[in-house]
Short mmCIF file of N, CA, C and O in Angstrom, two decimals:
data_model
loop_
_atom_site.label_atom_id
_atom_site.label_comp_id
_atom_site.label_asym_id
_atom_site.label_seq_id
_atom_site.Cartn_x
_atom_site.Cartn_y
_atom_site.Cartn_z
N ALA A 1264 95.53 80.46 114.26
CA ALA A 1264 94.57 81.16 113.41
C ALA A 1264 95.06 81.15 111.97
O ALA A 1264 96.25 81.29 111.70
N VAL A 1265 94.12 81.01 111.06
CA VAL A 1265 94.44 80.98 109.64
C VAL A 1265 94.52 82.40 109.11
O VAL A 1265 93.65 83.22 109.37
N SER A 1266 95.57 82.69 108.39
CA SER A 1266 95.73 84.01 107.78
C SER A 1266 94.74 84.19 106.63
O SER A 1266 94.49 83.26 105.86
N ALA A 1267 94.17 85.38 106.51
CA ALA A 1267 93.24 85.64 105.42
C ALA A 1267 93.91 85.49 104.07
O ALA A 1267 93.28 85.13 103.08
N ARG A 1268 95.22 85.75 104.02
CA ARG A 1268 95.93 85.63 102.74
C ARG A 1268 96.05 84.18 102.29
O ARG A 1268 96.27 83.92 101.11
N SER A 1269 95.91 83.24 103.20
CA SER A 1269 96.04 81.84 102.82
C SER A 1269 94.73 81.25 102.33
O SER A 1269 94.70 80.14 101.82
N LEU A 1270 93.63 81.99 102.45
CA LEU A 1270 92.33 81.50 102.01
C LEU A 1270 92.07 81.92 100.56
O LEU A 1270 92.33 83.06 100.18
N PRO A 1271 91.56 80.99 99.75
CA PRO A 1271 91.29 81.35 98.37
C PRO A 1271 90.10 82.30 98.29
O PRO A 1271 89.19 82.25 99.10
N GLY A 1272 90.13 83.19 97.32
CA GLY A 1272 89.03 84.13 97.12
C GLY A 1272 88.67 84.21 95.66
O GLY A 1272 89.36 83.66 94.79
N SER A 1273 87.60 84.90 95.37
CA SER A 1273 87.15 85.03 93.99
C SER A 1273 87.88 86.13 93.25
O SER A 1273 87.85 86.19 92.02
N GLY A 1274 88.52 87.07 93.99
CA GLY A 1274 89.21 88.17 93.35
C GLY A 1274 88.27 89.24 92.84
O GLY A 1274 88.68 90.09 92.05
N LEU A 1275 87.02 89.24 93.28
CA LEU A 1275 86.04 90.20 92.78
C LEU A 1275 85.86 91.41 93.69
O LEU A 1275 85.15 92.35 93.33
N GLY A 1276 86.47 91.43 94.86
CA GLY A 1276 86.24 92.49 95.84
C GLY A 1276 86.40 93.89 95.31
O GLY A 1276 85.48 94.71 95.41
N LEU A 1277 87.54 94.22 94.74
CA LEU A 1277 87.79 95.58 94.27
C LEU A 1277 86.92 95.90 93.05
O LEU A 1277 86.47 97.03 92.89
N ALA A 1278 86.64 94.92 92.21
CA ALA A 1278 85.77 95.15 91.05
C ALA A 1278 84.36 95.50 91.51
O ALA A 1278 83.71 96.40 90.94
N ILE A 1279 83.87 94.84 92.55
CA ILE A 1279 82.54 95.14 93.08
C ILE A 1279 82.54 96.52 93.72
O ILE A 1279 81.61 97.31 93.51
N VAL A 1280 83.58 96.85 94.47
CA VAL A 1280 83.70 98.18 95.07
C VAL A 1280 83.67 99.24 93.98
O VAL A 1280 82.96 100.24 94.08
N ALA A 1281 84.42 99.04 92.91
CA ALA A 1281 84.47 100.02 91.81
C ALA A 1281 83.09 100.21 91.19
O ALA A 1281 82.68 101.35 90.91
N GLN A 1282 82.35 99.13 90.98
CA GLN A 1282 81.01 99.24 90.39
C GLN A 1282 80.07 100.03 91.30
O GLN A 1282 79.31 100.88 90.83
N VAL A 1283 80.10 99.75 92.60
CA VAL A 1283 79.23 100.45 93.54
C VAL A 1283 79.59 101.93 93.61
O VAL A 1283 78.71 102.80 93.57
N VAL A 1284 80.88 102.23 93.71
CA VAL A 1284 81.33 103.62 93.79
C VAL A 1284 80.95 104.37 92.51
O VAL A 1284 80.44 105.49 92.57
N GLN A 1285 81.18 103.78 91.36
CA GLN A 1285 80.85 104.43 90.09
C GLN A 1285 79.34 104.63 89.95
O GLN A 1285 78.89 105.64 89.42
N ALA A 1286 78.54 103.68 90.46
CA ALA A 1286 77.08 103.81 90.40
C ALA A 1286 76.59 105.00 91.24
O ALA A 1286 75.51 105.51 91.01
N HIS A 1287 77.41 105.41 92.20
CA HIS A 1287 77.07 106.55 93.05
C HIS A 1287 77.78 107.83 92.61
O HIS A 1287 77.87 108.80 93.35
N GLY A 1288 78.33 107.83 91.39
CA GLY A 1288 78.96 109.03 90.84
C GLY A 1288 80.38 109.27 91.31
O GLY A 1288 80.91 110.36 91.16
N GLY A 1289 81.03 108.25 91.84
CA GLY A 1289 82.39 108.41 92.35
C GLY A 1289 83.42 107.71 91.49
O GLY A 1289 83.13 107.27 90.38
N SER A 1290 84.62 107.63 92.02
CA SER A 1290 85.72 106.96 91.31
C SER A 1290 86.62 106.25 92.31
O SER A 1290 86.60 106.54 93.50
N VAL A 1291 87.39 105.31 91.79
CA VAL A 1291 88.33 104.53 92.59
C VAL A 1291 89.71 104.64 91.94
O VAL A 1291 89.82 104.55 90.72
N ALA A 1292 90.72 104.87 92.76
CA ALA A 1292 92.11 104.89 92.26
C ALA A 1292 92.94 103.98 93.15
O ALA A 1292 92.74 103.94 94.37
N VAL A 1293 93.86 103.25 92.54
CA VAL A 1293 94.71 102.32 93.28
C VAL A 1293 96.16 102.71 93.04
O VAL A 1293 96.57 102.94 91.90
N PHE A 1294 96.92 102.82 94.12
CA PHE A 1294 98.33 103.20 94.06
C PHE A 1294 99.17 102.14 94.74
O PHE A 1294 98.72 101.46 95.65
N SER A 1295 100.42 102.02 94.31
CA SER A 1295 101.41 101.17 94.96
C SER A 1295 102.48 102.08 95.57
O SER A 1295 103.43 102.47 94.88
N PRO A 1296 102.33 102.44 96.84
CA PRO A 1296 103.32 103.32 97.48
C PRO A 1296 104.72 102.72 97.42
O PRO A 1296 104.89 101.50 97.45
N HIS A 1297 105.72 103.60 97.35
CA HIS A 1297 107.10 103.12 97.24
C HIS A 1297 107.55 102.32 98.47
O HIS A 1297 108.46 101.52 98.39
N ASP A 1298 106.88 102.52 99.62
CA ASP A 1298 107.27 101.78 100.82
C ASP A 1298 106.47 100.49 100.99
O ASP A 1298 106.54 99.84 102.03
N GLY A 1299 105.71 100.10 99.97
CA GLY A 1299 105.00 98.83 100.00
C GLY A 1299 103.52 98.98 100.28
O GLY A 1299 103.03 100.06 100.62
N GLY A 1300 102.81 97.90 100.11
CA GLY A 1300 101.38 97.90 100.36
C GLY A 1300 100.59 98.42 99.18
O GLY A 1300 101.11 98.59 98.08
N THR A 1301 99.32 98.65 99.42
CA THR A 1301 98.42 99.16 98.40
C THR A 1301 97.58 100.26 99.01
O THR A 1301 97.10 100.13 100.12
N LEU A 1302 97.41 101.35 98.28
CA LEU A 1302 96.59 102.46 98.71
C LEU A 1302 95.41 102.56 97.75
O LEU A 1302 95.59 102.72 96.55
N VAL A 1303 94.20 102.39 98.29
CA VAL A 1303 92.98 102.49 97.49
C VAL A 1303 92.27 103.76 97.93
O VAL A 1303 91.97 103.94 99.10
N VAL A 1304 92.00 104.65 96.97
CA VAL A 1304 91.34 105.93 97.26
C VAL A 1304 89.96 105.92 96.62
O VAL A 1304 89.84 105.72 95.41
N LEU A 1305 88.93 106.11 97.44
CA LEU A 1305 87.56 106.21 96.95
C LEU A 1305 87.15 107.67 96.99
O LEU A 1305 87.30 108.33 98.01
N ASN A 1306 86.66 108.19 95.89
CA ASN A 1306 86.14 109.55 95.82
C ASN A 1306 84.65 109.45 95.56
O ASN A 1306 84.22 108.86 94.56
N LEU A 1307 83.85 110.01 96.48
CA LEU A 1307 82.41 110.02 96.35
C LEU A 1307 81.92 111.45 96.41
O LEU A 1307 82.48 112.27 97.13
N PRO A 1308 80.85 111.76 95.65
CA PRO A 1308 80.33 113.12 95.71
C PRO A 1308 79.78 113.42 97.10
O PRO A 1308 79.25 112.55 97.77
N ALA A 1309 79.91 114.68 97.50
CA ALA A 1309 79.43 115.10 98.82
C ALA A 1309 77.92 115.28 98.78
O ALA A 1309 77.33 115.62 97.77
N LEU A 1310 77.31 115.06 99.92
CA LEU A 1310 75.89 115.33 100.08
C LEU A 1310 75.70 116.79 100.42
O LEU A 1310 76.59 117.44 100.96
N ASP A 1311 74.53 117.31 100.15
CA ASP A 1311 74.20 118.65 100.61
C ASP A 1311 73.90 118.53 102.09
O ASP A 1311 72.82 118.13 102.50
N ALA A 1312 74.89 118.82 102.90
CA ALA A 1312 74.77 118.66 104.34
C ALA A 1312 75.23 119.95 105.02
O ALA A 1312 75.86 120.80 104.40
N ALA A 1313 74.92 120.05 106.29
CA ALA A 1313 75.34 121.22 107.06
C ALA A 1313 76.86 121.26 107.10
O ALA A 1313 77.52 120.22 107.19
N PRO A 1314 77.44 122.45 107.02
CA PRO A 1314 78.91 122.55 107.10
C PRO A 1314 79.41 122.08 108.46
O PRO A 1314 78.69 122.15 109.45
N ILE A 1315 80.64 121.62 108.48
CA ILE A 1315 81.26 121.19 109.73
C ILE A 1315 81.58 122.41 110.56
O ILE A 1315 82.17 123.38 110.07
N GLU A 1316 81.16 122.38 111.81
CA GLU A 1316 81.40 123.49 112.72
C GLU A 1316 82.85 123.46 113.22
O GLU A 1316 83.45 122.39 113.31
N PRO A 1317 83.41 124.63 113.55
CA PRO A 1317 84.77 124.65 114.11
C PRO A 1317 84.85 123.75 115.34
O PRO A 1317 83.95 123.74 116.16
N GLY A 1318 85.91 122.99 115.41
CA GLY A 1318 86.11 122.09 116.54
C GLY A 1318 85.59 120.69 116.31
O GLY A 1318 85.93 119.76 117.04
N GLU A 1319 84.77 120.49 115.26
CA GLU A 1319 84.28 119.15 114.95
C GLU A 1319 85.33 118.43 114.11
O GLU A 1319 86.07 119.07 113.35
N PRO A 1320 85.39 117.12 114.22
CA PRO A 1320 86.37 116.38 113.41
C PRO A 1320 86.05 116.51 111.93
O PRO A 1320 84.90 116.58 111.53
N SER A 1321 87.08 116.57 111.12
CA SER A 1321 86.93 116.66 109.68
C SER A 1321 86.94 115.27 109.06
O SER A 1321 87.58 114.36 109.58
N MET A 1322 86.26 115.10 107.97
CA MET A 1322 86.26 113.82 107.27
C MET A 1322 87.28 113.81 106.14
O MET A 1322 87.32 112.90 105.34
N SER A 1323 88.11 114.83 106.05
CA SER A 1323 89.11 114.91 104.99
C SER A 1323 90.24 113.91 105.23
O SER A 1323 90.66 113.72 106.36
N PRO A 1324 90.72 113.26 104.15
CA PRO A 1324 91.83 112.32 104.32
C PRO A 1324 93.10 113.07 104.75
O PRO A 1324 93.29 114.22 104.40
N SER A 1325 93.94 112.39 105.50
CA SER A 1325 95.16 113.01 105.99
C SER A 1325 96.40 112.50 105.25
O SER A 1325 97.49 112.59 105.75
N PHE A 1326 96.22 111.94 104.07
CA PHE A 1326 97.35 111.44 103.31
C PHE A 1326 97.41 112.11 101.96
O PHE A 1326 96.44 112.68 101.49
N THR A 1327 98.57 112.01 101.32
CA THR A 1327 98.74 112.52 99.97
C THR A 1327 99.38 111.43 99.13
O THR A 1327 100.51 111.04 99.39
N PRO A 1328 98.62 110.89 98.14
CA PRO A 1328 99.21 109.84 97.30
C PRO A 1328 100.44 110.37 96.56
O PRO A 1328 100.46 111.53 96.15
N THR A 1329 101.44 109.51 96.39
CA THR A 1329 102.64 109.92 95.67
C THR A 1329 102.79 109.15 94.39
O THR A 1329 102.25 108.12 94.21
#
C-alpha cells in the first residue's frame, strides 16, 4: 500500500478548512506539541440546542493544548 505521505498534494487542505470555519464564525489554531505531531483545534459557535442531559456523552474536547 502506498503511504498518503508519499503522494503529492496541493497543500490547500488546512487553508480551505480555515476559510470554511471562519465563514461559520469560528477559528482555527495549530499547535506543535512537544512530543511531536500536529494538533489542530477548530472552534465553532454553538447552536441553540437542547442542553445535554446527565448521562449523555459530552462533546467537549478532552485535551489541553500546551
